[in-house]
Short mmCIF file of C-alpha atoms in Angstrom, two decimals:
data_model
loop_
_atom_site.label_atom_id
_atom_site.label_comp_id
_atom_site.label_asym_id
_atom_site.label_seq_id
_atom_site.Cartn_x
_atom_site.Cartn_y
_atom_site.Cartn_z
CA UNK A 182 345.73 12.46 315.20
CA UNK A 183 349.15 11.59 317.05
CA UNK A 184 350.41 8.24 316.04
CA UNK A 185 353.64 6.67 314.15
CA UNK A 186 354.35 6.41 310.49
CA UNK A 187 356.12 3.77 308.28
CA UNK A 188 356.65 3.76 305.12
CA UNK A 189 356.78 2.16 302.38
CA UNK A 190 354.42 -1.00 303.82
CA UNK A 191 356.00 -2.96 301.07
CA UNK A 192 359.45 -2.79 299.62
CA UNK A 193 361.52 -4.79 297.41
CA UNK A 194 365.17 -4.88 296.80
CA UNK A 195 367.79 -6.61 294.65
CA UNK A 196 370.48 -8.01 296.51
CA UNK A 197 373.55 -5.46 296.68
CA UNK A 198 371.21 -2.44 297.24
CA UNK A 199 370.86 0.03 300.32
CA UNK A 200 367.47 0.67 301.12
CA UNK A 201 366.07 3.60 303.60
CA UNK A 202 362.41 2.84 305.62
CA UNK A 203 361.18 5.88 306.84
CA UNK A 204 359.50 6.07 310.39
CA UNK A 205 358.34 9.33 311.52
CA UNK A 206 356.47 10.08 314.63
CA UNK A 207 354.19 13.71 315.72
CA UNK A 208 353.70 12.11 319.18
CA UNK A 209 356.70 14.29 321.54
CA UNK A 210 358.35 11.04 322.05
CA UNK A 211 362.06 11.07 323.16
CA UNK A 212 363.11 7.43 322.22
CA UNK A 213 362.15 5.72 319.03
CA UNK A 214 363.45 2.03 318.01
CA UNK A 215 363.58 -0.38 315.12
CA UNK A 216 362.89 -3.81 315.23
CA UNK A 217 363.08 -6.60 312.63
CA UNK A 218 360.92 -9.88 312.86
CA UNK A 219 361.04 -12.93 311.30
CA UNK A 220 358.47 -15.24 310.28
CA UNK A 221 356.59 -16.94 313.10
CA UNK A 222 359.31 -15.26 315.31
CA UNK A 223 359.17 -12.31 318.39
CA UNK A 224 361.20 -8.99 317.83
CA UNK A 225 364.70 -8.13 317.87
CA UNK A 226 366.19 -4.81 318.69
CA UNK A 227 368.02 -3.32 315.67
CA UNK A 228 368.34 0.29 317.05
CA UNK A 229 367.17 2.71 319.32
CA UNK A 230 367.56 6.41 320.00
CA UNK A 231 366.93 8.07 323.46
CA UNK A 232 367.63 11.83 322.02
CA UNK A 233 368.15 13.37 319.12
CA UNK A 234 371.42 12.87 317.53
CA UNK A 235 372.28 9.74 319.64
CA UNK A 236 371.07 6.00 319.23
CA UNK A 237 372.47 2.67 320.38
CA UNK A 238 372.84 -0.72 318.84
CA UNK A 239 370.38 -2.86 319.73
CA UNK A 240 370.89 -7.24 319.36
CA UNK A 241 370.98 -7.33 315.85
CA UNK A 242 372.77 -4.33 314.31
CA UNK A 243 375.46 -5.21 311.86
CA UNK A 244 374.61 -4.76 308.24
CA UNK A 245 371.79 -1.72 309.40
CA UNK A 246 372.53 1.91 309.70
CA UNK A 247 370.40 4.87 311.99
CA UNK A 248 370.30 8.20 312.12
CA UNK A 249 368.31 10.75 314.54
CA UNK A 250 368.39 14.27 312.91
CA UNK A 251 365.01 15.40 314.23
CA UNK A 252 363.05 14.32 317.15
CA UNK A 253 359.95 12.83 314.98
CA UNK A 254 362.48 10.59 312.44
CA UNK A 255 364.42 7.54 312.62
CA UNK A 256 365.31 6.30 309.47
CA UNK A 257 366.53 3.13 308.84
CA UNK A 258 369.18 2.04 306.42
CA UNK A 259 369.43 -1.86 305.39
CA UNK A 260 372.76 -1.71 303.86
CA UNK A 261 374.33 -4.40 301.36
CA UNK A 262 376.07 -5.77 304.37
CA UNK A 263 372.89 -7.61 305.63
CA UNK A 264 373.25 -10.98 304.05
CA UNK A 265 369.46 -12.33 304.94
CA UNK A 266 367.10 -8.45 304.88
CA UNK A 267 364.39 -10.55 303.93
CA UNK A 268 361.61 -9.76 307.17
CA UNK A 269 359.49 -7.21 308.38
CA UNK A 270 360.59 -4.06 309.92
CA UNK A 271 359.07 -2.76 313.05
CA UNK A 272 359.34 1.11 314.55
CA UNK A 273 357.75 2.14 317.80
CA UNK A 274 358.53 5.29 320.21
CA UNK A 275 357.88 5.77 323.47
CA UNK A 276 358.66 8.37 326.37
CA UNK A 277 361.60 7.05 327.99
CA UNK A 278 362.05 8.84 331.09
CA UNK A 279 361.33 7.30 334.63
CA UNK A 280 358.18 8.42 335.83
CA UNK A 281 356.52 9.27 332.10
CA UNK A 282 354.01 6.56 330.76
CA UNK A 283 356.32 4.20 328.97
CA UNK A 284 353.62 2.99 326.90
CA UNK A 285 354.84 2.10 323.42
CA UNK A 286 353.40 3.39 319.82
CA UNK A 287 353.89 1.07 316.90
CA UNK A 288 353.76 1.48 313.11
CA UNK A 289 352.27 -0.95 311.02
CA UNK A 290 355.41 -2.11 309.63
CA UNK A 291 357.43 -2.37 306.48
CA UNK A 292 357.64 -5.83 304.64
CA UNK A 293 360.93 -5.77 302.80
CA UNK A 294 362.06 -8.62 300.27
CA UNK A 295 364.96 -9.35 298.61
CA UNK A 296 364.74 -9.99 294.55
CA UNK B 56 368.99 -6.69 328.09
CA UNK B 57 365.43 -6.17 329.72
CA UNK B 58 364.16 -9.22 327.35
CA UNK B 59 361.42 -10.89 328.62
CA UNK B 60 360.68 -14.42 327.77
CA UNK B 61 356.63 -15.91 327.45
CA UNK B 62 355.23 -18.89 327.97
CA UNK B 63 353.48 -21.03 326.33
CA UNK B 64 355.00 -20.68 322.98
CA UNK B 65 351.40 -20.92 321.89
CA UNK B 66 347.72 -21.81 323.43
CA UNK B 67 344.84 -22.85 321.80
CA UNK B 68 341.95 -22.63 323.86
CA UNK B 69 337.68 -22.79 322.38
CA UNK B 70 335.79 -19.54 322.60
CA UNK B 71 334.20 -18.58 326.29
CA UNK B 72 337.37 -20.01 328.08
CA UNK B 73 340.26 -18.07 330.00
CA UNK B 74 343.86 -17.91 328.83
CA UNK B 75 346.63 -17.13 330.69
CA UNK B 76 350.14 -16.27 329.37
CA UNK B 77 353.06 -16.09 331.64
CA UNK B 78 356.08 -13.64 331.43
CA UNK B 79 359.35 -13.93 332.86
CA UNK B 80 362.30 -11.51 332.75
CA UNK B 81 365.54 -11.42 334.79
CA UNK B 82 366.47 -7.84 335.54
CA UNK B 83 364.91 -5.41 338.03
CA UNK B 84 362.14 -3.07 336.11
CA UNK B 85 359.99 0.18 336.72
CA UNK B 86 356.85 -1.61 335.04
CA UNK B 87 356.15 -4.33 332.58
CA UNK B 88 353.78 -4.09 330.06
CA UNK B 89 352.21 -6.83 327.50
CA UNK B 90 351.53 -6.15 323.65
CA UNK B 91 349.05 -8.01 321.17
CA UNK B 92 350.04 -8.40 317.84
CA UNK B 93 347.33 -9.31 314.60
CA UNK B 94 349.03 -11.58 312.31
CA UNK B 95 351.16 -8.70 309.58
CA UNK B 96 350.69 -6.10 311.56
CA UNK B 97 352.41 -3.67 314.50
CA UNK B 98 352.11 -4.35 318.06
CA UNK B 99 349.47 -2.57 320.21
CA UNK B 100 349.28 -1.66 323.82
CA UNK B 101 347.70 -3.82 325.95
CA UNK B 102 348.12 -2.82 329.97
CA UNK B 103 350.84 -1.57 331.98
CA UNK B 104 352.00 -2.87 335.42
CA UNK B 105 354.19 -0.76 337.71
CA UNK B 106 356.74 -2.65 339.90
CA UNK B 107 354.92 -1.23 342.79
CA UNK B 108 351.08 -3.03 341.48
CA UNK B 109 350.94 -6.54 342.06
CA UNK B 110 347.68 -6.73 339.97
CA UNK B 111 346.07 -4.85 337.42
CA UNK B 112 342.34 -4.56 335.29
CA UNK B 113 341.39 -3.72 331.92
CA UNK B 114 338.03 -4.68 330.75
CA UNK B 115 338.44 -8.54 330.71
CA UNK B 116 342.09 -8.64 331.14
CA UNK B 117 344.00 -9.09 334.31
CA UNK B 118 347.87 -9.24 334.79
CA UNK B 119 349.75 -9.85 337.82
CA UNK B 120 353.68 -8.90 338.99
CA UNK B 121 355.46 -10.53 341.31
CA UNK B 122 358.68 -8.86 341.52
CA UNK B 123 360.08 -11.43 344.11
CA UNK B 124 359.75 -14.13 341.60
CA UNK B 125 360.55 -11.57 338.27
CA UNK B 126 357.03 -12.81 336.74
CA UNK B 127 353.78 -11.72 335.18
CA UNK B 128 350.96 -13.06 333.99
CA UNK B 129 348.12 -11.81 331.81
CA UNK B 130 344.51 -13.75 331.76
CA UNK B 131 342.11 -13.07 329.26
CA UNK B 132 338.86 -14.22 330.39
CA UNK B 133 335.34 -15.28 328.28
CA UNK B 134 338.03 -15.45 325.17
CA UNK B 135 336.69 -14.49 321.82
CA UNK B 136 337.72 -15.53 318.40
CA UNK B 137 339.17 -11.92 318.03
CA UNK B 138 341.49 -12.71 320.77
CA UNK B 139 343.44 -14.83 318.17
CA UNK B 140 347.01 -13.13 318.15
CA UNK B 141 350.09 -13.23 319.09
CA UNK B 142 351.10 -11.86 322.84
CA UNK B 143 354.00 -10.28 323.94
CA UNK B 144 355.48 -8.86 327.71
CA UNK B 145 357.78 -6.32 327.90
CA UNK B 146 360.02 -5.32 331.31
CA UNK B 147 360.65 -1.40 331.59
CA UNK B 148 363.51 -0.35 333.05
CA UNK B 149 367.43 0.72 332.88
CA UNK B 150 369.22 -1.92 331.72
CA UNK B 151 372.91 -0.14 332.24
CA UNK B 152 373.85 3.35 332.42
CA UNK B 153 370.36 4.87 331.86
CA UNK B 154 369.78 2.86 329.48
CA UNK B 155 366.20 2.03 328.94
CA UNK B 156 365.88 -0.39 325.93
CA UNK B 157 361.91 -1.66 324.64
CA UNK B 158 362.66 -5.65 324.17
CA UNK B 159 360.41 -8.21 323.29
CA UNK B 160 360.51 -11.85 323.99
CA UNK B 161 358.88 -14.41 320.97
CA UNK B 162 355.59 -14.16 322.42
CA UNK B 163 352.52 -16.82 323.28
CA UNK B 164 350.35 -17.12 320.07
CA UNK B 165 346.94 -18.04 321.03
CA UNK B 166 344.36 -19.64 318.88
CA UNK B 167 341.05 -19.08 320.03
CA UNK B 168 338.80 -21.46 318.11
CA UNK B 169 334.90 -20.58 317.65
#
């Protein structure tokens, strides 16, 4: 079945920690973002990659890190810098170009706390 | 960015009875398309609109585009309690330099109550 990965769905981390959440995708899709939500609150654009080895900063992106090695991953990084990681983390993917079926995949998300 | 913004904030409406979300966004797109979101989890597909549709079916959803105006709305008619979520739009298109960024708005969470 083609769909989009996260992992862990649960992670916890003590305050001066990097932690890594793992998105991977088997769907052909060229752009993949990350996303972080806050309680009772829409979705803001961390990152987002177009093509391999490139990616853009999205609204929110200081104290996060990205890379795009391989077509199906986009790892995320939430580094020490982040002050308030406490949320839940959000990947899609989608075809990007004009013309292609922009429909977006989701994953089912990463809840990540700070302890 | 392409950031659309929805309204109402949230709707609760009793079970049998239409709702209708609105969507606004201020940049030209090549389609918009609206999201549903259970409470915890990711966002699923809905419906997709180009900028050349003006209105679009899916079962018992409807959504209109009016491009002049750079608005959309999405009805969901005979609601059911499994309606209950939160809704989201989201304009498609470059938003600088090929650019072609997936934003989201806070959404309209509706309450359909039984």
């Amino acid at each position: 079945d083609g769909g989009i990965t996260q992992s862990p769905k649960y992670l916890f981390r003590k305050e001066g920690q990097n932690v890594t959440l793992s998105c991977e995708q088997n769907l052909n899709h060229d752009a993949m973002y990350w996303y972080r939500q806050d309680p009772g609150q829409g979705l803001r654009l961390i990152y987002y990659s177009q093509i391999v080895n490139d990616f853009q900063k999205g609204d929110i992106a200081e104290g996060y890190s990205v890379s795009r090695e391989k077509k199906e991953s986009f790892p995320l990084t939430v580094t020490s810098a982040q002050k308030n990681p406490t949320a839940f983390y959000l990947c899609a993917s989608t075809a990007w170009r004009p013309g292609q079926n922009t429909e977006a995949f989701f994953g089912q998300g990463t809840r990540l706390t700070v302890v | 960015s392409q950031q659309g913004e929805e309204d109402p904030q949230a709707l609760s409406i009793q079970e049998g009875e239409n709702a209708t979300m609105n969507c606004s966004y201020k940049t030209s797109i090549n389609n918009l398309q609206w999201y549903r979101q259970n409470s915890g989890r990711g966002l699923v597909h809905l419906i997709l609109i180009r900028s050349n549709e003006r209105e679009k079916h899916s079962g018992r959803l409807r959504v209109t585009l009016d491009t002049s105006k750079k608005s959309s709305s999405l009805l969901i008619t005979a609601s059911r309690a499994a309606d209950t979520a939160s809704y989201f739009c989201a304009p498609w298109g470059d938003s600088g330099a090929g650019s072609y960024q997936l934003t989201f708005g806070k959404g309209t969470k509706l309450s359909v109550i039984p």
